[in-house]
Coordinates of C-alpha atoms in Angstrom, one line a residue:
M1 CA 10.4 -41.5 -11.0
S2 CA 7.0 -38.6 -12.0
C3 CA 4.4 -37.4 -9.8
G4 CA 2.7 -40.0 -8.1
Q5 CA 5.2 -43.5 -7.3
L6 CA 6.1 -44.6 -4.1
G7 CA 9.6 -44.4 -3.0
I8 CA 9.8 -42.5 -0.2
A9 CA 8.0 -45.2 1.9
V10 CA 5.3 -47.9 0.7
D11 CA 2.4 -45.1 2.4
T12 CA 4.5 -42.0 1.7
T13 CA 4.7 -40.6 -2.4
W14 CA 6.7 -38.4 -3.1
N15 CA 6.1 -35.2 -5.9
P16 CA 9.3 -34.4 -7.1
Y17 CA 8.8 -31.0 -8.0
H18 CA 7.0 -29.9 -5.3
S19 CA 7.2 -32.3 -2.4
S20 CA 10.7 -30.9 -1.4
T21 CA 9.2 -27.6 -1.4
A22 CA 6.2 -28.0 0.7
A23 CA 7.3 -30.0 2.8
K24 CA 10.8 -27.2 4.0
V25 CA 8.0 -24.8 3.9
A26 CA 6.1 -26.2 7.2
A27 CA 9.2 -27.0 9.2
G28 CA 9.8 -23.0 8.4
S29 CA 7.4 -21.3 9.0
L30 CA 6.8 -23.7 12.9
I31 CA 9.5 -22.5 13.5
N32 CA 8.3 -18.5 12.7
L33 CA 5.7 -19.2 14.6
V34 CA 8.0 -19.8 17.1
D35 CA 10.4 -17.6 17.5
Q36 CA 6.9 -15.1 17.5
V37 CA 5.9 -16.8 20.8
V38 CA 9.5 -16.7 22.3
T39 CA 10.0 -14.1 22.2
G40 CA 6.9 -11.6 22.7
R41 CA 5.3 -11.1 20.6
C42 CA 2.4 -13.3 20.1
K43 CA 1.0 -15.1 23.6
N44 CA 0.3 -18.1 21.1
G45 CA -0.2 -19.8 17.5
F46 CA -1.0 -22.5 15.4
A47 CA 0.4 -23.3 12.0
I48 CA -1.5 -24.6 9.2
I49 CA 0.5 -26.0 7.9
R50 CA 1.2 -29.1 5.1
P51 CA 2.4 -31.3 5.3
P52 CA 2.3 -33.2 8.2
G53 CA 5.7 -34.3 10.5
H54 CA 4.9 -36.6 13.7
H55 CA 5.5 -39.5 12.1
A56 CA 8.1 -38.9 10.4
E57 CA 10.9 -40.5 12.3
E58 CA 14.8 -38.8 11.8
D59 CA 16.3 -40.6 9.5
E60 CA 13.5 -42.2 7.8
A61 CA 9.7 -41.0 6.0
M62 CA 6.8 -41.8 6.6
G63 CA 2.9 -41.7 7.2
F64 CA 2.5 -38.8 4.8
C65 CA 5.2 -36.8 6.9
F66 CA 8.6 -36.0 4.7
F67 CA 9.9 -34.2 8.1
N68 CA 9.1 -34.1 11.8
N69 CA 8.1 -30.4 12.1
V70 CA 6.9 -30.4 15.4
G71 CA 10.8 -32.8 16.6
V72 CA 13.2 -29.8 14.3
A73 CA 10.8 -27.0 15.6
V74 CA 12.0 -28.6 19.6
N75 CA 15.6 -28.8 18.7
L76 CA 15.5 -25.5 17.4
T77 CA 14.0 -23.9 20.2
L78 CA 15.9 -25.4 22.7
S79 CA 19.0 -24.8 21.3
R80 CA 18.4 -21.1 20.5
Y81 CA 16.5 -20.4 23.5
P82 CA 19.1 -22.1 25.9
L83 CA 18.2 -19.2 28.9
T84 CA 14.4 -18.8 28.1
I85 CA 13.2 -22.0 27.7
Q86 CA 14.8 -25.3 28.7
K87 CA 11.7 -27.4 29.2
I88 CA 9.2 -28.7 26.1
L89 CA 5.8 -30.1 26.3
V90 CA 4.6 -31.8 23.4
I91 CA 0.5 -32.8 23.2
D92 CA 0.1 -35.4 20.5
W93 CA -3.7 -35.6 20.0
D94 CA -3.9 -37.2 16.0
V95 CA -6.1 -40.2 16.9
H96 CA -2.3 -42.0 14.7
H97 CA 0.4 -42.4 17.4
G98 CA 3.9 -39.8 16.4
N99 CA 6.0 -42.3 16.1
G100 CA 8.5 -40.7 14.9
T101 CA 8.6 -37.8 17.6
Q102 CA 8.1 -40.3 20.1
Q103 CA 11.8 -42.0 19.2
I104 CA 14.0 -38.3 19.0
F105 CA 12.9 -37.4 21.9
Y106 CA 13.1 -40.3 23.7
E107 CA 15.7 -40.5 25.6
N108 CA 15.6 -36.8 26.0
P109 CA 14.6 -35.1 29.8
N110 CA 14.1 -32.1 28.5
V111 CA 11.2 -32.6 27.3
L112 CA 8.3 -34.2 27.5
Y113 CA 6.5 -36.1 25.5
I114 CA 2.0 -37.5 26.3
S115 CA 0.3 -38.4 23.3
L116 CA -3.6 -39.6 23.1
H117 CA -3.6 -42.2 19.9
R118 CA -6.2 -44.5 19.4
W119 CA -3.8 -48.2 19.3
D120 CA -5.6 -51.3 20.0
N121 CA -3.1 -52.5 22.4
G122 CA -0.9 -52.2 19.4
H123 CA -3.8 -53.1 16.1
F124 CA -4.0 -49.4 14.0
Y125 CA -1.6 -47.6 12.8
P126 CA 1.4 -47.0 13.5
F127 CA 1.8 -49.9 16.1
T128 CA 3.4 -48.9 18.0
G129 CA 2.3 -46.0 21.6
S130 CA 2.3 -48.9 23.8
P131 CA 1.8 -47.4 27.4
D132 CA 4.9 -49.4 29.1
E133 CA 6.7 -47.3 26.4
C134 CA 7.7 -44.3 29.0
G135 CA 11.4 -43.7 27.7
E136 CA 15.0 -44.7 27.6
E137 CA 18.1 -43.4 29.8
A138 CA 18.3 -39.6 30.8
G139 CA 14.6 -39.6 28.8
E140 CA 13.2 -42.3 31.3
G141 CA 9.6 -40.7 32.7
T142 CA 9.1 -38.4 30.1
N143 CA 7.8 -40.1 27.3
V144 CA 3.4 -40.4 28.2
N145 CA 1.3 -42.6 25.7
I146 CA -2.5 -43.0 26.5
A147 CA -3.3 -45.9 24.2
W148 CA -7.0 -45.9 23.7
S149 CA -8.1 -49.9 22.7
S150 CA -11.5 -50.2 22.3
Y151 CA -14.2 -53.3 20.6
G152 CA -17.7 -53.1 20.3
R153 CA -20.3 -51.2 19.4
G154 CA -20.8 -48.0 21.6
Q155 CA -16.8 -47.4 22.1
A156 CA -15.5 -45.6 20.8
M157 CA -13.4 -42.6 22.5
G158 CA -15.5 -39.3 22.2
D159 CA -14.8 -36.5 24.3
V160 CA -15.5 -37.1 27.6
E161 CA -13.0 -39.6 27.4
Y162 CA -10.5 -37.4 25.9
I163 CA -11.7 -35.3 28.3
A164 CA -11.4 -36.7 31.2
A165 CA -7.3 -38.4 30.0
F166 CA -6.2 -34.3 30.1
W167 CA -7.7 -34.2 33.3
Y168 CA -6.6 -37.3 35.9
V169 CA -3.2 -38.3 33.6
L170 CA -2.3 -35.3 31.2
L171 CA -2.8 -31.9 33.4
P172 CA -0.9 -33.9 37.1
I173 CA 2.0 -34.8 34.4
A174 CA 2.7 -31.4 32.7
R175 CA 1.7 -29.8 36.1
Q176 CA 4.6 -31.7 37.6
F177 CA 6.9 -31.2 34.5
Q178 CA 6.4 -27.5 34.8
P179 CA 7.7 -26.9 30.4
D180 CA 8.7 -23.4 29.5
L181 CA 6.9 -24.2 25.8
V182 CA 3.3 -26.7 24.6
F183 CA 3.8 -27.9 21.4
V184 CA 0.6 -29.8 20.9
S185 CA 1.1 -32.0 17.2
A186 CA -3.0 -31.5 16.3
G187 CA -4.8 -33.3 14.1
F188 CA -7.9 -33.8 13.9
D189 CA -8.2 -37.5 13.1
A190 CA -10.1 -38.6 16.3
A191 CA -12.8 -36.8 15.1
D192 CA -16.2 -37.7 14.8
G193 CA -17.1 -37.5 10.8
H194 CA -13.9 -39.8 10.3
A195 CA -14.3 -42.9 8.5
A196 CA -12.1 -46.7 11.1
N197 CA -9.8 -46.6 9.4
I198 CA -8.5 -44.2 9.7
G199 CA -10.1 -42.5 12.4
G200 CA -13.9 -43.5 14.7
Y201 CA -13.2 -41.7 17.4
T202 CA -16.1 -39.0 18.0
V203 CA -14.2 -36.4 19.3
S204 CA -16.4 -32.4 18.6
P205 CA -15.2 -29.1 18.6
Q206 CA -17.1 -28.5 21.3
G207 CA -14.0 -31.4 22.4
F208 CA -11.7 -30.7 20.5
A209 CA -12.0 -26.7 22.6
I210 CA -12.1 -27.9 25.6
L211 CA -9.0 -30.0 25.3
T212 CA -7.2 -25.7 24.1
R213 CA -8.7 -24.4 27.0
L214 CA -7.9 -26.7 29.5
I215 CA -3.7 -26.8 28.0
Q216 CA -4.2 -22.7 28.4
T217 CA -3.4 -23.2 32.1
L218 CA 0.0 -24.5 31.2
A219 CA 3.0 -23.1 30.2
G220 CA 2.0 -18.9 30.7
G221 CA -0.6 -19.9 28.3
R222 CA 2.4 -20.4 25.6
V223 CA 1.3 -23.1 23.5
I224 CA 1.8 -23.6 19.7
L225 CA -0.4 -25.4 18.1
S226 CA 1.4 -27.7 14.2
L227 CA -1.6 -29.0 12.1
E228 CA -0.7 -33.0 11.4
G229 CA -3.5 -34.8 11.1
G230 CA -7.4 -35.0 10.2
Y231 CA -8.6 -36.3 5.9
E232 CA -13.3 -35.0 5.9
F233 CA -12.9 -31.5 5.7
E234 CA -15.8 -29.8 7.5
P235 CA -14.9 -31.8 10.7
L236 CA -10.9 -30.5 9.8
A237 CA -12.1 -27.4 10.0
L238 CA -14.9 -27.2 11.7
S239 CA -13.1 -28.4 14.9
A240 CA -9.3 -26.7 13.5
T241 CA -11.8 -23.1 14.0
A242 CA -12.6 -24.5 17.0
C243 CA -9.1 -24.3 18.3
L244 CA -8.3 -21.7 16.8
E245 CA -11.4 -19.0 19.3
E246 CA -9.9 -20.6 22.2
L247 CA -6.1 -19.0 21.4
L248 CA -7.5 -15.7 20.4
P249 CA -8.4 -12.9 22.4
H250 CA -12.6 -13.2 23.2
S251 CA -12.3 -10.0 22.7
L252 CA -12.1 -9.9 19.1
L253 CA -14.2 -12.7 17.9
P254 CA -17.5 -12.1 16.3
A255 CA -20.9 -12.6 17.4
T256 CA -21.2 -14.5 14.6
A257 CA -18.4 -16.6 14.4
P258 CA -19.2 -20.0 13.4
T259 CA -19.0 -21.7 15.9
R260 CA -19.7 -19.7 18.8
T261 CA -20.4 -22.2 21.4
F262 CA -17.2 -21.7 22.5
P263 CA -15.0 -20.1 23.4
F264 CA -16.7 -21.0 27.4
A265 CA -17.2 -18.8 30.1
S266 CA -16.6 -22.1 32.5
F267 CA -17.6 -25.5 31.5
H268 CA -20.9 -26.1 33.3
G269 CA -22.9 -27.7 31.3
T270 CA -21.3 -27.8 28.7
L271 CA -20.6 -31.6 28.6
N272 CA -23.6 -35.3 27.1
S273 CA -22.2 -37.0 29.4
V274 CA -19.4 -37.1 32.5
K275 CA -18.5 -40.6 33.3
P276 CA -16.0 -42.4 30.5
N277 CA -16.8 -45.9 28.4
A278 CA -15.4 -48.3 30.8
M279 CA -13.0 -48.9 27.4
A280 CA -11.2 -45.7 28.5
V281 CA -11.3 -46.8 31.9
S282 CA -9.4 -49.2 31.1
S283 CA -6.9 -47.9 29.7
L284 CA -6.2 -44.3 31.2
H285 CA -5.6 -47.3 34.3
Q286 CA -2.5 -49.2 31.5
V287 CA -1.2 -46.1 32.0
L288 CA -1.4 -45.5 35.8
K289 CA 0.5 -48.5 35.8
Y290 CA 3.6 -47.5 34.4
Q291 CA 3.5 -44.1 34.9
Q292 CA 2.5 -43.8 39.5
K293 CA 6.6 -44.9 38.9
Y294 CA 7.4 -41.1 37.9
W295 CA 4.2 -39.1 38.5
K296 CA 3.1 -38.4 41.4
F297 CA -0.8 -39.4 41.2
P298 CA -3.7 -38.9 44.3
P299 CA -3.9 -42.1 46.2
E300 CA -7.8 -42.5 45.0
V301 CA -7.3 -42.0 41.1
L302 CA -5.0 -45.8 41.6
N303 CA -8.0 -47.4 43.3
P304 CA -8.2 -49.9 40.7
S305 CA -12.6 -49.3 41.0
F306 CA -11.5 -45.6 40.3
R307 CA -14.4 -44.1 37.0
F308 CA -12.6 -41.0 35.7
H309 CA -15.9 -39.5 36.1
L310 CA -15.6 -36.3 35.3
P311 CA -17.5 -32.7 37.2
A312 CA -20.8 -32.7 37.9
E313 CA -21.7 -29.8 37.2
W314 CA -20.1 -30.6 33.4
K315 CA -22.8 -32.3 33.0
A316 CA -25.1 -30.4 30.4
S317 CA -28.6 -30.7 32.2
N318 CA -30.5 -30.9 28.7
S319 CA -28.6 -33.7 26.9
L320 CA -29.9 -36.9 25.9
A321 CA -28.4 -38.8 29.0
T322 CA -30.3 -36.5 32.0
R323 CA -33.6 -37.0 30.0
P324 CA -35.9 -39.9 31.8
R325 CA -37.1 -42.4 30.5
R326 CA -39.3 -44.2 29.8
E327 CA -41.4 -46.1 31.7
R328 CA -41.1 -49.6 30.9
N329 CA -44.8 -51.7 30.1
T330 CA -44.8 -54.1 32.9
R331 CA -47.8 -55.6 32.1
R332 CA -47.7 -59.3 30.6
K333 CA -48.8 -60.2 27.0
G334 CA -52.0 -63.0 26.9
P335 CA -51.8 -66.0 25.0
A336 CA -51.5 -66.2 21.5
L337 CA -54.7 -66.4 19.5
D338 CA -55.8 -69.7 17.7
S339 CA -57.6 -68.8 14.4

């Protein structure tokens, strides 16, 4: 098989000279970072590695993924540090569902997998990740698919939709689970700037920074990000940098950092809107429909009329959404004159 030929999977090419080494180095680099965090030499970390991993299943490579980097690292961590790390949360915000990670941990009660992904009722790659896929056997209830479905203009998911999913669904579940360590499959193909066929969403670098800040409230801040997807260079670079700035001690950041909007002193005034779109509201209610069997939520959140609005003070005072509307011209036009 020559370089660039199909052969591993219909959507995943293989270079016979370099792919094996690259995949091993990626998985090994993440394992090395985990050791640094678990032993206390680092508070957190970001493994900037490729190839990605979350599509790779136990016996199948796909979606540009050969080894499931996070899957390998999670299993090794649980076996290597049984007294320190007993429960692990994996958050996957790549725009594509992490079918491989879900398959690996679907029956494992010690690993909670929460994926936020574009689903479109099963019509978006990899066509898995339905909200009714909640785990099996001992792992029932430890698989959460926040599966977005949206159609039409103005319904793409962005900052407010992802943050609302964290605020009302992901964080309450995670706090009840009480993980000892958090992994993030940090794909950036939900970032604004990706074509509709590979993303189509509008999450900003600021949005990813807020998600990173929220995640650090879990597991004592013991958080590890691992790069997954993201194919447009500028959105990928800016979004990853924003997350990295949130992980670093703020005293180490230069005053002239390119994305110096972050880190945040608070979330006040950071969002253009605090109201998720209608399709997001529908998607979140679908998630709660299945997850309320396993996790506790406030009664008002479970009410079908709940709209998942974020705190009003998070809305920017000078955003487009807060500008006064122009008064409509109420004068009626007279009849057209004959020429």
